[in-house]
PDB file of C-alpha atoms in Angstrom:
ATOM      1  CA  MET A   1      27.324 -45.887-158.129  1.00  0.00           C
ATOM      2  CA  GLU A   2      29.795 -44.032-160.122  1.00  0.00           C
ATOM      3  CA  ASN A   3      29.773 -46.669-162.662  1.00  0.00           C
ATOM      4  CA  THR A   4      26.049 -46.977-162.624  1.00  0.00           C
ATOM      5  CA  ARG A   5      25.830 -43.343-163.384  1.00  0.00           C
ATOM      6  CA  GLY A   6      28.438 -43.613-165.931  1.00  0.00           C
ATOM      7  CA  LEU A   7      26.461 -46.390-167.505  1.00  0.00           C
ATOM      8  CA  GLU A   8      23.075 -44.605-167.721  1.00  0.00           C
ATOM      9  CA  ARG A   9      24.792 -41.475-169.406  1.00  0.00           C
ATOM     10  CA  ALA A  10      26.210 -43.568-172.066  1.00  0.00           C
ATOM     11  CA  GLN A  11      22.982 -45.138-172.588  1.00  0.00           C
ATOM     12  CA  LEU A  12      21.365 -41.778-172.781  1.00  0.00           C
ATOM     13  CA  ALA A  13      23.817 -40.505-175.207  1.00  0.00           C
ATOM     14  CA  GLY A  14      23.709 -43.368-177.402  1.00  0.00           C
ATOM     15  CA  LYS A  15      19.848 -42.979-177.720  1.00  0.00           C
ATOM     16  CA  LYS A  16      20.369 -39.470-178.692  1.00  0.00           C
ATOM     17  CA  VAL A  17      22.463 -40.064-181.336  1.00  0.00           C
ATOM     18  CA  THR A  18      19.978 -42.642-182.729  1.00  0.00           C
ATOM     19  CA  VAL A  19      17.360 -40.197-182.401  1.00  0.00           C
ATOM     20  CA  ASN A  20      19.805 -37.521-184.321  1.00  0.00           C
ATOM     21  CA  ARG A  21      20.267 -39.955-186.916  1.00  0.00           C
ATOM     22  CA  TYR A  22      16.839 -40.514-187.518  1.00  0.00           C
ATOM     23  CA  VAL A  23      15.974 -36.813-187.718  1.00  0.00           C
ATOM     24  CA  ARG A  24      18.580 -36.267-189.875  1.00  0.00           C
ATOM     25  CA  ASP A  25      17.999 -38.909-192.019  1.00  0.00           C
ATOM     26  CA  PHE A  26      14.372 -37.793-192.242  1.00  0.00           C
ATOM     27  CA  MET A  27      15.378 -34.446-192.966  1.00  0.00           C
ATOM     28  CA  LEU A  28      17.492 -35.397-196.047  1.00  0.00           C
ATOM     29  CA  ASN A  29      14.899 -37.764-197.519  1.00  0.00           C
ATOM     30  CA  LYS A  30      11.514 -36.224-196.340  1.00  0.00           C
ATOM     31  CA  TYR A  31       9.985 -36.265-199.458  1.00  0.00           C
ATOM     32  CA  LEU A  32      10.882 -39.878-199.881  1.00  0.00           C
ATOM     33  CA  TYR A  33       9.057 -40.560-196.821  1.00  0.00           C
ATOM     34  CA  ILE A  34       5.967 -38.367-198.060  1.00  0.00           C
ATOM     35  CA  MET A  35       5.683 -40.745-201.146  1.00  0.00           C
ATOM     36  CA  MET A  36       5.783 -43.882-198.740  1.00  0.00           C
ATOM     37  CA  ILE A  37       2.327 -42.456-196.941  1.00  0.00           C
ATOM     38  CA  PRO A  38      -0.004 -43.535-199.870  1.00  0.00           C
ATOM     39  CA  VAL A  39       1.503 -47.263-200.001  1.00  0.00           C
ATOM     40  CA  LEU A  40       1.381 -47.443-196.360  1.00  0.00           C
ATOM     41  CA  ALA A  41      -2.077 -46.239-196.153  1.00  0.00           C
ATOM     42  CA  TYR A  42      -2.986 -48.741-199.231  1.00  0.00           C
ATOM     43  CA  TYR A  43      -1.764 -51.795-196.937  1.00  0.00           C
ATOM     44  CA  PHE A  44      -3.285 -50.862-193.703  1.00  0.00           C
ATOM     45  CA  ILE A  45      -6.716 -49.619-195.016  1.00  0.00           C
ATOM     46  CA  PHE A  46      -6.918 -53.028-197.191  1.00  0.00           C
ATOM     47  CA  HIS A  47      -4.673 -55.348-195.649  1.00  0.00           C
ATOM     48  CA  TYR A  48      -4.019 -55.128-192.225  1.00  0.00           C
ATOM     49  CA  ALA A  49      -7.576 -53.282-190.860  1.00  0.00           C
ATOM     50  CA  PRO A  50      -9.411 -56.133-192.348  1.00  0.00           C
ATOM     51  CA  MET A  51      -7.662 -59.088-190.703  1.00  0.00           C
ATOM     52  CA  TYR A  52     -10.052 -57.597-187.617  1.00  0.00           C
ATOM     53  CA  GLY A  53     -12.792 -59.391-189.688  1.00  0.00           C
ATOM     54  CA  ALA A  54     -10.972 -62.883-189.449  1.00  0.00           C
ATOM     55  CA  LEU A  55     -12.577 -63.088-185.722  1.00  0.00           C
ATOM     56  CA  ILE A  56     -16.038 -64.428-187.537  1.00  0.00           C
ATOM     57  CA  ALA A  57     -13.852 -67.561-188.117  1.00  0.00           C
ATOM     58  CA  PHE A  58     -14.425 -68.179-184.439  1.00  0.00           C
ATOM     59  CA  LYS A  59     -18.003 -67.124-184.260  1.00  0.00           C
ATOM     60  CA  GLU A  60     -21.380 -67.421-185.646  1.00  0.00           C
ATOM     61  CA  TYR A  61     -21.591 -64.460-187.454  1.00  0.00           C
ATOM     62  CA  SER A  62     -24.810 -62.924-187.907  1.00  0.00           C
ATOM     63  CA  PRO A  63     -24.800 -59.276-189.838  1.00  0.00           C
ATOM     64  CA  MET A  64     -27.774 -58.156-187.618  1.00  0.00           C
ATOM     65  CA  LYS A  65     -25.337 -58.755-184.562  1.00  0.00           C
ATOM     66  CA  GLY A  66     -21.964 -57.761-185.826  1.00  0.00           C
ATOM     67  CA  ILE A  67     -18.889 -58.972-185.090  1.00  0.00           C
ATOM     68  CA  LEU A  68     -18.369 -58.317-181.579  1.00  0.00           C
ATOM     69  CA  GLY A  69     -21.943 -59.250-181.071  1.00  0.00           C
ATOM     70  CA  SER A  70     -21.918 -62.434-182.580  1.00  0.00           C
ATOM     71  CA  PRO A  71     -21.667 -65.585-180.309  1.00  0.00           C
ATOM     72  CA  TRP A  72     -18.395 -67.543-179.733  1.00  0.00           C
ATOM     73  CA  ILE A  73     -17.974 -70.731-180.922  1.00  0.00           C
ATOM     74  CA  GLY A  74     -14.184 -71.564-180.922  1.00  0.00           C
ATOM     75  CA  PHE A  75     -12.826 -74.079-183.429  1.00  0.00           C
ATOM     76  CA  LYS A  76     -16.367 -75.498-184.507  1.00  0.00           C
ATOM     77  CA  HIS A  77     -16.071 -74.586-188.063  1.00  0.00           C
ATOM     78  CA  PHE A  78     -12.458 -75.528-188.378  1.00  0.00           C
ATOM     79  CA  GLN A  79     -13.661 -79.241-187.158  1.00  0.00           C
ATOM     80  CA  ASP A  80     -16.603 -79.051-189.211  1.00  0.00           C
ATOM     81  CA  PHE A  81     -14.179 -78.391-192.462  1.00  0.00           C
ATOM     82  CA  PHE A  82     -11.617 -80.928-191.318  1.00  0.00           C
ATOM     83  CA  SER A  83     -14.123 -83.876-191.145  1.00  0.00           C
ATOM     84  CA  SER A  84     -16.216 -82.742-194.096  1.00  0.00           C
ATOM     85  CA  TYR A  85     -16.202 -84.742-197.562  1.00  0.00           C
ATOM     86  CA  TYR A  86     -15.005 -81.961-199.209  1.00  0.00           C
ATOM     87  CA  PHE A  87     -11.673 -81.186-197.348  1.00  0.00           C
ATOM     88  CA  TRP A  88      -9.462 -84.055-198.845  1.00  0.00           C
ATOM     89  CA  ARG A  89     -11.126 -83.574-202.227  1.00  0.00           C
ATOM     90  CA  ILE A  90     -10.269 -79.734-202.389  1.00  0.00           C
ATOM     91  CA  LEU A  91      -7.124 -79.975-200.592  1.00  0.00           C
ATOM     92  CA  LYS A  92      -5.858 -82.601-202.973  1.00  0.00           C
ATOM     93  CA  ASN A  93      -7.307 -80.204-206.148  1.00  0.00           C
ATOM     94  CA  THR A  94      -5.566 -77.420-204.716  1.00  0.00           C
ATOM     95  CA  VAL A  95      -2.157 -79.044-204.036  1.00  0.00           C
ATOM     96  CA  VAL A  96      -2.356 -80.849-207.269  1.00  0.00           C
ATOM     97  CA  ILE A  97      -3.179 -77.720-209.370  1.00  0.00           C
ATOM     98  CA  SER A  98      -0.462 -75.890-207.571  1.00  0.00           C
ATOM     99  CA  LEU A  99       2.310 -78.519-208.203  1.00  0.00           C
ATOM    100  CA  TYR A 100       1.483 -78.740-211.806  1.00  0.00           C
ATOM    101  CA  SER A 101       1.757 -74.659-211.992  1.00  0.00           C
ATOM    102  CA  LEU A 102       5.216 -74.782-210.154  1.00  0.00           C
ATOM    103  CA  LEU A 103       6.431 -77.854-212.344  1.00  0.00           C
ATOM    104  CA  PHE A 104       5.199 -76.495-215.684  1.00  0.00           C
ATOM    105  CA  GLU A 105       4.417 -72.537-215.330  1.00  0.00           C
ATOM    106  CA  PHE A 106       7.109 -71.559-213.063  1.00  0.00           C
ATOM    107  CA  PRO A 107      10.150 -72.778-215.457  1.00  0.00           C
ATOM    108  CA  ALA A 108       8.155 -71.480-218.565  1.00  0.00           C
ATOM    109  CA  PRO A 109       8.977 -67.647-218.078  1.00  0.00           C
ATOM    110  CA  ILE A 110      12.666 -68.478-217.118  1.00  0.00           C
ATOM    111  CA  ILE A 111      13.224 -70.323-220.285  1.00  0.00           C
ATOM    112  CA  LEU A 112      11.596 -67.739-222.277  1.00  0.00           C
ATOM    113  CA  ALA A 113      13.843 -65.212-221.217  1.00  0.00           C
ATOM    114  CA  LEU A 114      16.951 -67.295-221.846  1.00  0.00           C
ATOM    115  CA  LEU A 115      15.764 -68.102-225.316  1.00  0.00           C
ATOM    116  CA  ILE A 116      14.895 -64.078-226.036  1.00  0.00           C
ATOM    117  CA  ASN A 117      18.265 -63.381-224.450  1.00  0.00           C
ATOM    118  CA  GLU A 118      20.011 -65.743-227.078  1.00  0.00           C
ATOM    119  CA  VAL A 119      18.559 -63.836-229.933  1.00  0.00           C
ATOM    120  CA  ARG A 120      20.751 -61.715-231.691  1.00  0.00           C
ATOM    121  CA  SER A 121      18.066 -59.984-233.730  1.00  0.00           C
ATOM    122  CA  LYS A 122      16.945 -56.823-231.605  1.00  0.00           C
ATOM    123  CA  MET A 123      13.738 -56.579-234.131  1.00  0.00           C
ATOM    124  CA  PHE A 124      12.782 -60.282-233.425  1.00  0.00           C
ATOM    125  CA  LYS A 125      12.980 -59.753-229.633  1.00  0.00           C
ATOM    126  CA  ARG A 126      10.890 -56.939-229.417  1.00  0.00           C
ATOM    127  CA  VAL A 127       8.171 -58.894-231.662  1.00  0.00           C
ATOM    128  CA  ALA A 128       8.370 -62.170-229.509  1.00  0.00           C
ATOM    129  CA  GLN A 129       8.001 -60.072-226.502  1.00  0.00           C
ATOM    130  CA  THR A 130       5.115 -57.916-227.621  1.00  0.00           C
ATOM    131  CA  ILE A 131       3.460 -60.925-228.867  1.00  0.00           C
ATOM    132  CA  THR A 132       3.805 -62.879-225.348  1.00  0.00           C
ATOM    133  CA  TYR A 133       2.867 -60.170-223.212  1.00  0.00           C
ATOM    134  CA  MET A 134      -0.237 -59.692-225.052  1.00  0.00           C
ATOM    135  CA  PRO A 135      -2.334 -62.211-223.484  1.00  0.00           C
ATOM    136  CA  TYR A 136      -1.417 -60.881-219.947  1.00  0.00           C
ATOM    137  CA  PHE A 137      -3.680 -57.703-220.895  1.00  0.00           C
ATOM    138  CA  ILE A 138      -6.573 -59.725-221.963  1.00  0.00           C
ATOM    139  CA  SER A 139      -9.723 -59.452-219.226  1.00  0.00           C
ATOM    140  CA  MET A 140      -9.788 -62.728-217.639  1.00  0.00           C
ATOM    141  CA  VAL A 141     -13.627 -63.089-218.482  1.00  0.00           C
ATOM    142  CA  VAL A 142     -12.532 -62.712-222.270  1.00  0.00           C
ATOM    143  CA  ILE A 143      -9.702 -65.424-221.702  1.00  0.00           C
ATOM    144  CA  CYS A 144     -12.108 -68.074-220.159  1.00  0.00           C
ATOM    145  CA  GLY A 145     -14.671 -67.124-223.005  1.00  0.00           C
ATOM    146  CA  ILE A 146     -12.209 -67.909-225.768  1.00  0.00           C
ATOM    147  CA  ILE A 147     -11.135 -71.083-223.701  1.00  0.00           C
ATOM    148  CA  THR A 148     -14.549 -72.382-223.648  1.00  0.00           C
ATOM    149  CA  ASP A 149     -15.160 -71.189-227.110  1.00  0.00           C
ATOM    150  CA  PHE A 150     -12.037 -73.146-228.369  1.00  0.00           C
ATOM    151  CA  THR A 151     -12.752 -76.640-226.336  1.00  0.00           C
ATOM    152  CA  ASN A 152     -16.565 -76.854-226.790  1.00  0.00           C
ATOM    153  CA  ALA A 153     -17.827 -79.816-229.105  1.00  0.00           C
ATOM    154  CA  ASP A 154     -17.371 -77.209-231.935  1.00  0.00           C
ATOM    155  CA  GLY A 155     -14.490 -75.735-231.404  1.00  0.00           C
ATOM    156  CA  VAL A 156     -11.193 -75.115-233.096  1.00  0.00           C
ATOM    157  CA  ILE A 157      -9.187 -77.280-230.628  1.00  0.00           C
ATOM    158  CA  ASN A 158     -11.759 -79.675-230.285  1.00  0.00           C
ATOM    159  CA  LYS A 159     -11.805 -80.392-234.243  1.00  0.00           C
ATOM    160  CA  ILE A 160      -8.208 -80.657-234.125  1.00  0.00           C
ATOM    161  CA  ALA A 161      -8.308 -83.346-231.466  1.00  0.00           C
ATOM    162  CA  MET A 162     -11.108 -85.114-233.197  1.00  0.00           C
ATOM    163  CA  LEU A 163      -8.428 -85.683-236.242  1.00  0.00           C
ATOM    164  CA  PHE A 164      -6.233 -87.560-233.839  1.00  0.00           C
ATOM    165  CA  GLY A 165      -8.804 -89.615-232.429  1.00  0.00           C
ATOM    166  CA  TYR A 166     -10.668 -87.564-229.623  1.00  0.00           C
ATOM    167  CA  ASP A 167     -14.370 -88.273-229.055  1.00  0.00           C
ATOM    168  CA  GLY A 168     -15.698 -84.686-229.753  1.00  0.00           C
ATOM    169  CA  GLN A 169     -16.860 -83.852-226.372  1.00  0.00           C
ATOM    170  CA  ALA A 170     -16.520 -80.605-224.804  1.00  0.00           C
ATOM    171  CA  MET A 171     -13.233 -80.591-223.155  1.00  0.00           C
ATOM    172  CA  LEU A 172     -14.447 -78.327-219.809  1.00  0.00           C
ATOM    173  CA  GLN A 173     -17.166 -81.217-219.475  1.00  0.00           C
ATOM    174  CA  LYS A 174     -14.385 -83.842-218.807  1.00  0.00           C
ATOM    175  CA  PRO A 175     -13.003 -83.976-215.271  1.00  0.00           C
ATOM    176  CA  GLU A 176      -9.667 -85.224-216.404  1.00  0.00           C
ATOM    177  CA  LEU A 177      -8.937 -82.695-218.825  1.00  0.00           C
ATOM    178  CA  PHE A 178      -9.548 -79.623-216.732  1.00  0.00           C
ATOM    179  CA  ARG A 179      -6.145 -79.538-215.285  1.00  0.00           C
ATOM    180  CA  PRO A 180      -4.243 -79.567-218.413  1.00  0.00           C
ATOM    181  CA  ILE A 181      -6.396 -77.309-220.034  1.00  0.00           C
ATOM    182  CA  TYR A 182      -6.017 -74.836-216.743  1.00  0.00           C
ATOM    183  CA  ILE A 183      -2.110 -74.981-216.880  1.00  0.00           C
ATOM    184  CA  LEU A 184      -1.996 -74.569-220.523  1.00  0.00           C
ATOM    185  CA  SER A 185      -3.755 -71.502-220.446  1.00  0.00           C
ATOM    186  CA  GLU A 186      -2.015 -70.180-217.729  1.00  0.00           C
ATOM    187  CA  ILE A 187       1.113 -70.594-219.138  1.00  0.00           C
ATOM    188  CA  TRP A 188      -0.065 -68.899-222.432  1.00  0.00           C
ATOM    189  CA  GLN A 189      -1.760 -66.134-220.310  1.00  0.00           C
ATOM    190  CA  ARG A 190       1.501 -65.327-217.894  1.00  0.00           C
ATOM    191  CA  VAL A 191       4.643 -66.439-219.391  1.00  0.00           C
ATOM    192  CA  GLY A 192       5.380 -63.130-221.183  1.00  0.00           C
ATOM    193  CA  TRP A 193       4.639 -60.901-218.740  1.00  0.00           C
ATOM    194  CA  GLU A 194       6.554 -63.218-215.725  1.00  0.00           C
ATOM    195  CA  SER A 195       9.679 -63.047-218.115  1.00  0.00           C
ATOM    196  CA  ILE A 196      10.282 -59.622-217.821  1.00  0.00           C
ATOM    197  CA  ILE A 197      11.732 -59.796-214.500  1.00  0.00           C
ATOM    198  CA  TYR A 198      14.181 -62.522-215.467  1.00  0.00           C
ATOM    199  CA  ILE A 199      15.164 -60.568-218.986  1.00  0.00           C
ATOM    200  CA  ALA A 200      16.075 -57.400-216.508  1.00  0.00           C
ATOM    201  CA  ALA A 201      18.176 -59.887-214.322  1.00  0.00           C
ATOM    202  CA  LEU A 202      19.896 -60.997-217.513  1.00  0.00           C
ATOM    203  CA  MET A 203      20.823 -57.597-218.399  1.00  0.00           C
ATOM    204  CA  GLY A 204      22.412 -57.129-214.940  1.00  0.00           C
ATOM    205  CA  ILE A 205      25.095 -59.921-216.172  1.00  0.00           C
ATOM    206  CA  ASP A 206      28.676 -58.787-216.548  1.00  0.00           C
ATOM    207  CA  GLN A 207      29.155 -59.145-220.298  1.00  0.00           C
ATOM    208  CA  GLU A 208      32.899 -59.535-219.915  1.00  0.00           C
ATOM    209  CA  GLN A 209      32.126 -62.897-218.625  1.00  0.00           C
ATOM    210  CA  TYR A 210      30.660 -63.996-221.710  1.00  0.00           C
ATOM    211  CA  GLU A 211      33.741 -62.424-223.465  1.00  0.00           C
ATOM    212  CA  ALA A 212      36.218 -64.410-221.245  1.00  0.00           C
ATOM    213  CA  ALA A 213      34.199 -67.629-221.974  1.00  0.00           C
ATOM    214  CA  ARG A 214      34.107 -67.270-225.744  1.00  0.00           C
ATOM    215  CA  MET A 215      37.906 -66.721-225.461  1.00  0.00           C
ATOM    216  CA  ASP A 216      38.357 -69.765-223.621  1.00  0.00           C
ATOM    217  CA  GLY A 217      36.468 -71.756-226.234  1.00  0.00           C
ATOM    218  CA  ALA A 218      33.168 -72.011-224.158  1.00  0.00           C
ATOM    219  CA  SER A 219      29.986 -73.179-226.221  1.00  0.00           C
ATOM    220  CA  ARG A 220      26.796 -70.979-225.903  1.00  0.00           C
ATOM    221  CA  TRP A 221      25.244 -73.897-223.812  1.00  0.00           C
ATOM    222  CA  LYS A 222      28.218 -73.956-221.411  1.00  0.00           C
ATOM    223  CA  GLN A 223      27.987 -69.984-221.313  1.00  0.00           C
ATOM    224  CA  ILE A 224      24.408 -70.388-220.130  1.00  0.00           C
ATOM    225  CA  VAL A 225      25.002 -73.130-217.685  1.00  0.00           C
ATOM    226  CA  TYR A 226      28.177 -71.564-216.021  1.00  0.00           C
ATOM    227  CA  ILE A 227      27.258 -67.714-216.419  1.00  0.00           C
ATOM    228  CA  THR A 228      23.686 -66.951-217.046  1.00  0.00           C
ATOM    229  CA  LEU A 229      21.996 -69.474-214.676  1.00  0.00           C
ATOM    230  CA  PRO A 230      24.164 -68.500-211.745  1.00  0.00           C
ATOM    231  CA  GLY A 231      23.530 -64.839-212.927  1.00  0.00           C
ATOM    232  CA  ILE A 232      20.157 -64.938-212.196  1.00  0.00           C
ATOM    233  CA  MET A 233      19.959 -67.862-209.546  1.00  0.00           C
ATOM    234  CA  PRO A 234      19.122 -65.054-206.794  1.00  0.00           C
ATOM    235  CA  THR A 235      16.296 -63.789-209.066  1.00  0.00           C
ATOM    236  CA  ILE A 236      14.964 -67.214-209.138  1.00  0.00           C
ATOM    237  CA  ALA A 237      15.390 -68.090-205.664  1.00  0.00           C
ATOM    238  CA  ILE A 238      13.279 -65.178-204.705  1.00  0.00           C
ATOM    239  CA  MET A 239      10.369 -65.468-207.245  1.00  0.00           C
ATOM    240  CA  PHE A 240      10.117 -69.060-205.823  1.00  0.00           C
ATOM    241  CA  ILE A 241       9.863 -68.030-202.503  1.00  0.00           C
ATOM    242  CA  LEU A 242       7.064 -65.926-203.388  1.00  0.00           C
ATOM    243  CA  ARG A 243       5.603 -68.402-205.466  1.00  0.00           C
ATOM    244  CA  MET A 244       5.674 -71.322-202.730  1.00  0.00           C
ATOM    245  CA  GLY A 245       3.946 -68.529-200.370  1.00  0.00           C
ATOM    246  CA  ASN A 246       1.054 -68.427-202.577  1.00  0.00           C
ATOM    247  CA  LEU A 247       1.105 -72.449-203.498  1.00  0.00           C
ATOM    248  CA  LEU A 248      -2.432 -73.042-202.289  1.00  0.00           C
ATOM    249  CA  ASN A 249      -3.979 -69.471-203.551  1.00  0.00           C
ATOM    250  CA  VAL A 250      -4.637 -71.140-206.872  1.00  0.00           C
ATOM    251  CA  GLY A 251      -6.353 -68.435-208.945  1.00  0.00           C
ATOM    252  CA  PHE A 252     -10.131 -68.650-208.221  1.00  0.00           C
ATOM    253  CA  GLU A 253     -11.333 -66.222-210.870  1.00  0.00           C
ATOM    254  CA  LYS A 254     -10.485 -68.450-214.063  1.00  0.00           C
ATOM    255  CA  ILE A 255     -11.650 -71.796-212.055  1.00  0.00           C
ATOM    256  CA  ILE A 256     -14.701 -70.297-211.120  1.00  0.00           C
ATOM    257  CA  LEU A 257     -15.431 -69.283-214.984  1.00  0.00           C
ATOM    258  CA  LEU A 258     -14.402 -72.768-216.100  1.00  0.00           C
ATOM    259  CA  TYR A 259     -15.500 -75.050-213.788  1.00  0.00           C
ATOM    260  CA  ASN A 260     -19.059 -76.618-213.337  1.00  0.00           C
ATOM    261  CA  PRO A 261     -20.708 -79.416-211.478  1.00  0.00           C
ATOM    262  CA  VAL A 262     -19.299 -81.800-213.516  1.00  0.00           C
ATOM    263  CA  THR A 263     -15.644 -81.063-213.158  1.00  0.00           C
ATOM    264  CA  TYR A 264     -15.628 -80.477-209.253  1.00  0.00           C
ATOM    265  CA  GLU A 265     -14.181 -83.689-208.454  1.00  0.00           C
ATOM    266  CA  THR A 266     -10.491 -82.369-210.321  1.00  0.00           C
ATOM    267  CA  ALA A 267     -11.442 -78.525-210.669  1.00  0.00           C
ATOM    268  CA  ASP A 268     -12.784 -77.414-207.090  1.00  0.00           C
ATOM    269  CA  VAL A 269     -10.065 -75.894-204.876  1.00  0.00           C
ATOM    270  CA  ILE A 270      -9.737 -73.882-201.514  1.00  0.00           C
ATOM    271  CA  SER A 271     -10.700 -70.545-202.941  1.00  0.00           C
ATOM    272  CA  SER A 272     -13.381 -71.629-205.167  1.00  0.00           C
ATOM    273  CA  PHE A 273     -15.213 -73.691-202.242  1.00  0.00           C
ATOM    274  CA  VAL A 274     -14.437 -70.562-200.109  1.00  0.00           C
ATOM    275  CA  TYR A 275     -16.636 -68.506-202.728  1.00  0.00           C
ATOM    276  CA  ARG A 276     -19.467 -71.031-203.103  1.00  0.00           C
ATOM    277  CA  LYS A 277     -19.674 -71.402-199.519  1.00  0.00           C
ATOM    278  CA  GLY A 278     -19.169 -67.578-198.130  1.00  0.00           C
ATOM    279  CA  LEU A 279     -21.172 -65.595-201.151  1.00  0.00           C
ATOM    280  CA  LEU A 280     -23.713 -68.244-202.958  1.00  0.00           C
ATOM    281  CA  GLU A 281     -24.523 -70.072-199.379  1.00  0.00           C
ATOM    282  CA  PHE A 282     -24.023 -67.338-197.075  1.00  0.00           C
ATOM    283  CA  GLY A 283     -22.033 -69.031-194.846  1.00  0.00           C
ATOM    284  CA  TRP A 284     -19.803 -66.477-193.569  1.00  0.00           C
ATOM    285  CA  SER A 285     -18.171 -67.901-190.868  1.00  0.00           C
ATOM    286  CA  TYR A 286     -17.483 -71.218-191.997  1.00  0.00           C
ATOM    287  CA  SER A 287     -16.096 -69.972-195.408  1.00  0.00           C
ATOM    288  CA  SER A 288     -13.612 -67.486-193.101  1.00  0.00           C
ATOM    289  CA  ALA A 289     -12.434 -70.705-191.128  1.00  0.00           C
ATOM    290  CA  VAL A 290     -11.511 -72.311-194.480  1.00  0.00           C
ATOM    291  CA  GLY A 291      -9.659 -69.239-195.644  1.00  0.00           C
ATOM    292  CA  LEU A 292      -8.001 -68.539-192.358  1.00  0.00           C
ATOM    293  CA  PHE A 293      -6.610 -72.232-192.618  1.00  0.00           C
ATOM    294  CA  ASN A 294      -5.501 -71.625-196.489  1.00  0.00           C
ATOM    295  CA  SER A 295      -3.363 -68.377-195.087  1.00  0.00           C
ATOM    296  CA  VAL A 296      -1.766 -69.951-192.519  1.00  0.00           C
ATOM    297  CA  ILE A 297      -0.514 -72.710-194.521  1.00  0.00           C
ATOM    298  CA  ASN A 298       0.923 -70.642-197.204  1.00  0.00           C
ATOM    299  CA  LEU A 299       2.310 -68.483-194.314  1.00  0.00           C
ATOM    300  CA  ILE A 300       4.157 -71.663-193.047  1.00  0.00           C
ATOM    301  CA  LEU A 301       5.302 -72.624-196.909  1.00  0.00           C
ATOM    302  CA  LEU A 302       6.542 -69.030-197.335  1.00  0.00           C
ATOM    303  CA  VAL A 303       8.744 -69.233-193.957  1.00  0.00           C
ATOM    304  CA  SER A 304       9.823 -72.779-194.830  1.00  0.00           C
ATOM    305  CA  ALA A 305      10.929 -71.937-198.381  1.00  0.00           C
ATOM    306  CA  ASN A 306      12.720 -68.653-197.406  1.00  0.00           C
ATOM    307  CA  TYR A 307      14.821 -70.598-194.704  1.00  0.00           C
ATOM    308  CA  ILE A 308      15.610 -73.305-196.993  1.00  0.00           C
ATOM    309  CA  SER A 309      16.663 -70.651-199.399  1.00  0.00           C
ATOM    310  CA  ARG A 310      18.665 -68.807-197.147  1.00  0.00           C
ATOM    311  CA  LYS A 311      20.639 -72.224-196.139  1.00  0.00           C
ATOM    312  CA  VAL A 312      20.968 -73.401-199.333  1.00  0.00           C
ATOM    313  CA  ASN A 313      22.133 -70.257-201.719  1.00  0.00           C
ATOM    314  CA  GLU A 314      21.998 -67.449-199.186  1.00  0.00           C
ATOM    315  CA  SER A 315      19.406 -65.600-201.359  1.00  0.00           C
ATOM    316  CA  SER A 316      16.183 -64.616-199.060  1.00  0.00           C
ATOM    317  CA  LEU A 317      13.420 -62.367-198.764  1.00  0.00           C
ATOM    318  CA  TRP A 318      14.806 -61.603-195.289  1.00  0.00           C
TER     319      TRP A 318
END
């Protein structure tokens, strides 16, 4: 009996110490906690609260009846989607474009950051960074307009391609050219901006390691391989995990602005399909089911990539 009471007193004392520690931490950092309130409110209002609307994926939603009043139909929309002609087409297009982005776009900012880091002229570094950053700040509508104009039958890129035997047809009217155009434009638009985080990681590498390597006779290439790349590998791993979590979230804005019925065969992805079905054809429940399927797959990929990264190089988000 006495042992039980002693254990209870110890547990109460431990809880009291924990509470006091939290209170003391709050009093010391109260202004930081207050600054967190708008951020938490933003995520709650715009990211967590809307999750309630995912219920319409399991209902035959009608705006007149509302979410709760609409009849429950279970997994019917999911079954219709999985058995439809469009399922394999849009899944294939989404995966192929995402893998192309991962293969060609993901390494591009890393390579750019390494190249800028090797340049000795500060003036050239600033000019190169400014030029590569600029496309990121141009409106997506303007970017797509430029791409469309340049790849039209009388566009600059088309005329240059005609010198090498191209037939002169508008490039965005050819399904086989949509993916290369999309990937190249993504690299051009994002490479400079995405290189910032890698340049910041490079600034954190101890410069004494380079001095020691030069004294041992290591070439600049060996310095990159044995010092620079291992130094930014945790950053690369984190960015790779985040990219895997968005593998199927191919940016629908650019695709919607560039594709057309002729290129649906290779350009139509999950996000553009959801846009058409949900907003243009008013299939709210069906499009919500497709979007929920996409989110679940992305969550699985994110958790898997995080687990593998933690096991392989001990770098992970959690």
